[in-house]
Every structure is written in structure tokens, then in C-alpha cells.
Coordinates of C-alpha atoms and ligand atoms in Angstrom, one line a residue:
X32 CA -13.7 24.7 32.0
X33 CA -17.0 25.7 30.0
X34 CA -19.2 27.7 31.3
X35 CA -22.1 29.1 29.4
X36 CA -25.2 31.4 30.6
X37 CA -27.6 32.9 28.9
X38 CA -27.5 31.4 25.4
X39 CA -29.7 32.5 22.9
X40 CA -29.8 32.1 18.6
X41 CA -32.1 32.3 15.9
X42 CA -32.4 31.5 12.1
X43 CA -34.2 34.8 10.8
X44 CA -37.7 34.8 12.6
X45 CA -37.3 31.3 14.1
X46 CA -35.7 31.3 18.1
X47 CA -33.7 28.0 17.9
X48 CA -32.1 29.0 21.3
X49 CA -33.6 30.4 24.3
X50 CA -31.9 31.5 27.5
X51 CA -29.4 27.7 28.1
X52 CA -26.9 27.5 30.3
X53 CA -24.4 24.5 30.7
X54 CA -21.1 24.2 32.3
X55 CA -18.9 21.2 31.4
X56 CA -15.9 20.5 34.4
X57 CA -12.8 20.2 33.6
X58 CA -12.1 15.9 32.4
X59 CA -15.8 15.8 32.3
X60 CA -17.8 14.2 29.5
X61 CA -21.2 16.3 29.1
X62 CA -23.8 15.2 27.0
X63 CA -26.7 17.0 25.5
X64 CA -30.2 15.2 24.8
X65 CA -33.4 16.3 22.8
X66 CA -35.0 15.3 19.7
X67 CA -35.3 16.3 16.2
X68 CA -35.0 19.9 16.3
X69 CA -34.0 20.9 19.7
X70 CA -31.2 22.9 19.2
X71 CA -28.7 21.0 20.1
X72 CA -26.8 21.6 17.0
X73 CA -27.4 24.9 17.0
X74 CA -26.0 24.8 20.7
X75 CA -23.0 24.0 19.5
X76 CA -22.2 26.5 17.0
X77 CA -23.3 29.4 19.3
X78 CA -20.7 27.8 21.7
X79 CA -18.6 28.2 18.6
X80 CA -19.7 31.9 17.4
X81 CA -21.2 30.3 14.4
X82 CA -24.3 31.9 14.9
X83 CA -24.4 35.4 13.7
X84 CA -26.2 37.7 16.6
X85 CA -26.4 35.4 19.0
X86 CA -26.6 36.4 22.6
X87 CA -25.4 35.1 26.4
X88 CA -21.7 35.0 27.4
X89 CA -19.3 31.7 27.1
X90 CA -16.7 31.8 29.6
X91 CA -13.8 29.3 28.3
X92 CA -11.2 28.3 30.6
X93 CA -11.5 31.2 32.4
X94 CA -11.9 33.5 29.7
X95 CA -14.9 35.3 28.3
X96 CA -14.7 33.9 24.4
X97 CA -18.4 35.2 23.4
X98 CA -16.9 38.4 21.5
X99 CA -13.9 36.0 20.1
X100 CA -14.2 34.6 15.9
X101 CA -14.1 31.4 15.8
X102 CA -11.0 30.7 14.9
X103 CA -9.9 32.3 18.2
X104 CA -12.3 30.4 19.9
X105 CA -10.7 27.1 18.0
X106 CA -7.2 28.2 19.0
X107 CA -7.8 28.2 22.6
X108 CA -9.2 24.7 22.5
X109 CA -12.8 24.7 21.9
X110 CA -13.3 21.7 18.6
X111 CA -16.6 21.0 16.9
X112 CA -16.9 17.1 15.1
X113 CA -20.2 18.9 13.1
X114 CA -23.1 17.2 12.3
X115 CA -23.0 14.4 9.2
X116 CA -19.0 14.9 9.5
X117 CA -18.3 17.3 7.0
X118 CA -15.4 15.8 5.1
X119 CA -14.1 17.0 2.2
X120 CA -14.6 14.2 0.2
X121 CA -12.3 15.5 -3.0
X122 CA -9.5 15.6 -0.9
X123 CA -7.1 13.4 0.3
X124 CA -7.6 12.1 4.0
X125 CA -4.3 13.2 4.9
X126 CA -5.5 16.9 3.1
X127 CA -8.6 16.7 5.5
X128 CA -6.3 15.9 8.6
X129 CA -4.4 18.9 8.1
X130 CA -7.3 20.9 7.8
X131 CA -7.9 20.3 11.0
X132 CA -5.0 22.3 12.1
X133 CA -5.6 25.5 9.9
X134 CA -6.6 27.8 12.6
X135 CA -3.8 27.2 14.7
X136 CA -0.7 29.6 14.6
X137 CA 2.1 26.9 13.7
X138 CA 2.6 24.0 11.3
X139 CA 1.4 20.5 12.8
X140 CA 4.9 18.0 12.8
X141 CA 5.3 14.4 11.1
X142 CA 5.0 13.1 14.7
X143 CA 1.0 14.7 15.3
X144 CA -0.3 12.5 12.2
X145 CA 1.8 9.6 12.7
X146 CA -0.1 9.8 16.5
X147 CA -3.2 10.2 14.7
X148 CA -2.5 7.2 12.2
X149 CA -1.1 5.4 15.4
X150 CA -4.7 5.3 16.5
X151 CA -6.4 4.9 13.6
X152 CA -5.1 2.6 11.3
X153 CA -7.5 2.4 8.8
X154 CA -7.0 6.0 7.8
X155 CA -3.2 5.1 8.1
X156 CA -3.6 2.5 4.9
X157 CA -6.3 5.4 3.6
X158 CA -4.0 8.4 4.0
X159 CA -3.2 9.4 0.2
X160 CA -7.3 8.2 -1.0
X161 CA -9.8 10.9 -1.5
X162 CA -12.1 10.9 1.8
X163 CA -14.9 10.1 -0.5
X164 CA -14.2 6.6 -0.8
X165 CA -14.0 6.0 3.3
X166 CA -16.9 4.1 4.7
X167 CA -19.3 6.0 7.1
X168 CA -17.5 4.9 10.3
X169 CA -13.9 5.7 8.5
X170 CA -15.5 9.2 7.8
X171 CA -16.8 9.9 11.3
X172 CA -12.9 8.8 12.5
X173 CA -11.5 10.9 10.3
X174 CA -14.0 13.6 11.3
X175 CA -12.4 13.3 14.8
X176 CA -9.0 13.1 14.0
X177 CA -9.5 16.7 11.8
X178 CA -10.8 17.7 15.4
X179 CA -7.4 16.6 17.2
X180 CA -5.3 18.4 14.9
X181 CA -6.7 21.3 16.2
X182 CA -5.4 20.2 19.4
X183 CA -8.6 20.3 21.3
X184 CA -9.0 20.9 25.4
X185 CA -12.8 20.7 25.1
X186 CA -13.9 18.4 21.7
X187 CA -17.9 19.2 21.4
X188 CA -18.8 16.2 18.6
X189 CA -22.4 16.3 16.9
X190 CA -24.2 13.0 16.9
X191 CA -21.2 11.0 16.2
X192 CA -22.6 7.8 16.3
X193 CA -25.5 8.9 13.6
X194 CA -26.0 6.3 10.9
X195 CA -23.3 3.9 12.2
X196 CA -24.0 0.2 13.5
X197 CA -24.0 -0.9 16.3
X198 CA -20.8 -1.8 16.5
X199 CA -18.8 1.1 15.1
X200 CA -21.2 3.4 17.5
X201 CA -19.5 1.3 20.3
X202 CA -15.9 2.0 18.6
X203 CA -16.9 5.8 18.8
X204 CA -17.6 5.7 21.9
X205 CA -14.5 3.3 23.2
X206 CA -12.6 6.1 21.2
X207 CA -14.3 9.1 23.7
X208 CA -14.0 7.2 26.7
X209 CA -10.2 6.4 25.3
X210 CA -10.1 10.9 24.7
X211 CA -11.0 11.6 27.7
X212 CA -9.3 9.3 29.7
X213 CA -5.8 10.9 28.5
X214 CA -7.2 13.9 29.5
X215 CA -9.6 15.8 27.3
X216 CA -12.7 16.8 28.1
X217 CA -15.9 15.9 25.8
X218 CA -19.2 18.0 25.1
X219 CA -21.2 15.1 23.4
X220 CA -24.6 15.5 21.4
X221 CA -26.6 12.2 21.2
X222 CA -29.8 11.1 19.7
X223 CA -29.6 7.6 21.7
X224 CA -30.2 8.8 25.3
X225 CA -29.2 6.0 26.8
X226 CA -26.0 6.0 25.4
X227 CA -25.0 8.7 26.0
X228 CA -26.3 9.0 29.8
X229 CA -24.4 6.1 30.2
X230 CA -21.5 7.8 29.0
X231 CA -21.1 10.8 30.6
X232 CA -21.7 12.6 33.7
X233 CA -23.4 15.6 33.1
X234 CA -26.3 16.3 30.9
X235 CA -28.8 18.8 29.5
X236 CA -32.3 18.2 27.6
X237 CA -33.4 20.5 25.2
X238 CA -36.6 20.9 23.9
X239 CA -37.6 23.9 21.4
X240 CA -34.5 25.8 22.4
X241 CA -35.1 25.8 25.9
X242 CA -33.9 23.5 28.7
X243 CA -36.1 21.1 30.7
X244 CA -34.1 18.8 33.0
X245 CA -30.3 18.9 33.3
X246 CA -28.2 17.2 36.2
X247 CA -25.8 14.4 36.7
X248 CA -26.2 11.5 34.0
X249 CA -26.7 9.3 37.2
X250 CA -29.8 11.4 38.2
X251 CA -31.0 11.9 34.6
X252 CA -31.5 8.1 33.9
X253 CA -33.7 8.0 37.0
X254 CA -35.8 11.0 36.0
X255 CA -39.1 10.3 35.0
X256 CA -39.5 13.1 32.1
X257 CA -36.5 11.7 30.7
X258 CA -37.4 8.0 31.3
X259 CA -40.8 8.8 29.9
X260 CA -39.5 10.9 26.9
X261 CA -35.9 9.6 26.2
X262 CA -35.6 6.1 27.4
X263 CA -38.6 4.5 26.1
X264 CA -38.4 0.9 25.6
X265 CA -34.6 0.9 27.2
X266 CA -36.1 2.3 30.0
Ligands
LIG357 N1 -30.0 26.8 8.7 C1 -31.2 26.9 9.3 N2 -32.1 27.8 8.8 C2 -33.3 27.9 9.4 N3 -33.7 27.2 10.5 C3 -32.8 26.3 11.0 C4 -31.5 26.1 10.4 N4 -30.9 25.2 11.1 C5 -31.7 24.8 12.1 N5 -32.9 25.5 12.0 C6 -34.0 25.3 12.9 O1 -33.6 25.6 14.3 C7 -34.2 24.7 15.2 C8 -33.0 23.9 15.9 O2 -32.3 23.2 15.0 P1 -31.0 22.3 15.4 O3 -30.4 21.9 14.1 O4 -30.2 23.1 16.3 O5 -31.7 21.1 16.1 P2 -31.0 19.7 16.6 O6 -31.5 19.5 18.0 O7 -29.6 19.7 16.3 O8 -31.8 18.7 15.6 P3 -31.3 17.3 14.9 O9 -31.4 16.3 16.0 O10 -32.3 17.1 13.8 O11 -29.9 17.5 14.5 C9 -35.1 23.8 14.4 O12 -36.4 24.3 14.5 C10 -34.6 23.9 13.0 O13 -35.6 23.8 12.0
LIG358 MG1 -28.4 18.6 15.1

């Protein structure tokens, strides 16, 4: 479904991206792992065509997207959940679900955020509050449900779980699993290696930019530069 070769981006002087390639199958969940700085993020918005002079080719559903704006690139099912969540906290969380569905052509129906509020009931009792006042975890599901009104076939999401305990990283990740399940396929970024190994079953590591292992999750959680690097203590 996503097939990327090649990928390369910088900020000004500094290479943040340096020759990756990574495919995600169709009903796959893919995960990408590396520390602090990686490019990771940066993968993603290249994916995107967020990064301005960026180079390789993106082949999406069978299409070459790398010349396409983002928005084109958003219509034909490619979603970013960014980094930190990126709500609009002055606005209303029903405001910030329909943002969601700005790039597309026609106007989302009554029925798409009722489905969205069907899953999420919190926002559902939140929907006329400014996002501002949502917890963390409330944010990051509201940050996904933005991302559905776009009517994703491949959702990337940015560190989803990031500053969220324990057990609203698990409801994150019962709300992938439930995603991809019905169907959609998930390009995950993920500090906690094991996590997200466990969750998926394909996988990249970056370090500076470049790649240095990528396989099935199964195969990764064996590896020993991942063990060694990634796992530590869980390991
Ligand atoms: N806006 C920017 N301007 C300049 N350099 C940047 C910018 N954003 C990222 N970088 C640099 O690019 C490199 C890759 O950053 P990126 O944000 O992609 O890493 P990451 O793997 O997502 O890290 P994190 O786990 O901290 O989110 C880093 O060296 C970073 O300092
Ligand atoms: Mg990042």
C-alpha cells in the first residue's frame, strides 16, 4: 500500500533523512523505532510532503504521490496524528473534529461524528468545550478522531502514547488494534520499543536519519542490536 525508496530531508544544513525505504502492506501495522532525534518525525512528514526539497519517491496505493501537496496526499488516504497532538485548544472539540475533514472535497454528514462520538464517549459529553480543557489522553483521542475525519486508508500517528499512563497508552493502543482490525492500515512511531514491536508486524530503526535493522516485529524483538539498544531492561 506504501511503498517508499529513497527518502531523504533536511532542516537547512542538518540531513535529518538519509536514503530510507519502508513499505507498509496493505492491513498491516508498521512501526518505526529510534531514539531522540532519529528522524522518525521527520519520516513522517516527508511521507507527507511536509518537508520542503525533500528527495526519494512515495508510491501510495499504487500511485506515485512524491510530486502531490499534501492535501492531495491527505485526500487519497495518507493521515498524520503529529507529534504532541496538535489541537486547537481555542476551539471547540467538535470545531477540531471537523478540521479533520478540511482537505477532503465534500462535507462530512451527522452520521461520521456521531461514529466518531460512538467510539469515544468522552469527547461525545466534551463536544461543545474548548479542546483546551480535555485531559492529555482526551487530547491524543481527539487527535485521532481529527485523523478519521479525513477518512484515512493508511493513519501514520506520532508517538501517540507520549506522556500518557500506563493505562491510557494501553487504551491507545486497544483503539489501533480496534483501527486496524476494521480494516485500516497503521504506520506507528514509538518511543517504547517493546510496545510497539509487540504491536505490529513490520518495523524500521532509525538512527541519525539512516536505517539500521528493519524486518518483521517477530524478528526485531530477537535481534540483538535492538535488544541491546531498544529493549533494555524489558529485554
Ligand atoms: N524544525 C527543525 N529545525 C531544525 N532541525 C530540526 C527540526 N526538526 C527536527 N530537526 C532535527 O532533525 C533531526 C531529526 O528530528 P526528528 O524530529 O525527525 O526526530 P525524531 O526521531 O522524531 O525525535 P523525537 O523522538 O525526539 O521526536 C534531529 O537532529 C533534529 O534536531
Ligand atoms: Mg519525533
Amino acid at each position: 500500500m506504501l511503498e517508499a525508496t529513497g527518502l531523504a530531508a533536511a532542516y537547512g544544513p542538518v540531513k535529518a533523512l538519509d536514503g530510507v525505504s519502508l513499505t507498509v502492506a496493505q492491513g498491516e501495522v508498521a512501526a518505526v523505532l529510534g531514539a531522540n532525534g532519529a528522524g522518525k518525525s521527520t519520516l513522517l512528514r516527508t511521507l507527507l510532503g511536509l518537508m520542503p526539497g525533500a528527495g526519494g519517491t512515495v508510491r501510495f496505493c499504487g500511485e506515485d504521490i512524491s510530486k502531490l501537496s499534501t492535501p492531495e496526499r491527505v485526500r487519497r488516504g495518507l493521515v498524520l496524528v503529529p507529534e504532541g497532538r496538535r489541537v486547537l485548544t481555542g476551539l471547540t472539540v467538535e470545531e477540531n473534529l471537523l478540521m479533520g475533514a478540511y482537505p477532503r472535497r465534500d462535507t462530512p454528514g451527522a452520521a461520521e461524528l456521531d461514529a466518531i462520538y460512538g467510539r469515544f464517549s468522552n469527547l461525545a459529553a466534551r463536544r461543545h468545550m474548548k479542546a483546551g480543557v480535555l485531559s492529555g489522553g482526551e487530547q491524543q483521542m481527539l487527535a485521532i478522531g481529527r485523523a478519521m475525519m479525513a477518512r484515512p486508508k493508511l493513519m501514520m500517528l506520532d508517538e501517540p502514547s507520549l506522556g500518557l499512563s500506563p493505562r491510557l497508552t494501553s487504551e491507545v493502543f486497544a483503539l489501533i488494534a480496534a483501527l486496524n482490525a476494521e480494516g485500516m492500515s497503521i504506520l506507528l512511531v514509538e518511543q517504547n520499543a517493546l510496545l510497539a514491536l509487540e504491536a505490529s508486524q513490520r518495523a524500521l530503526v532509525l538512527e541519525l536519519g539512516r536505517e539500521v535493522v528493519a524486518g518483521t516485529s517477530a524478528a526485531l524483538l530477537k535481534d540483538d542490536r535492538v535488544r541491546g539498544a531498544y529493549l533494555g531492561a524489558a529485554a
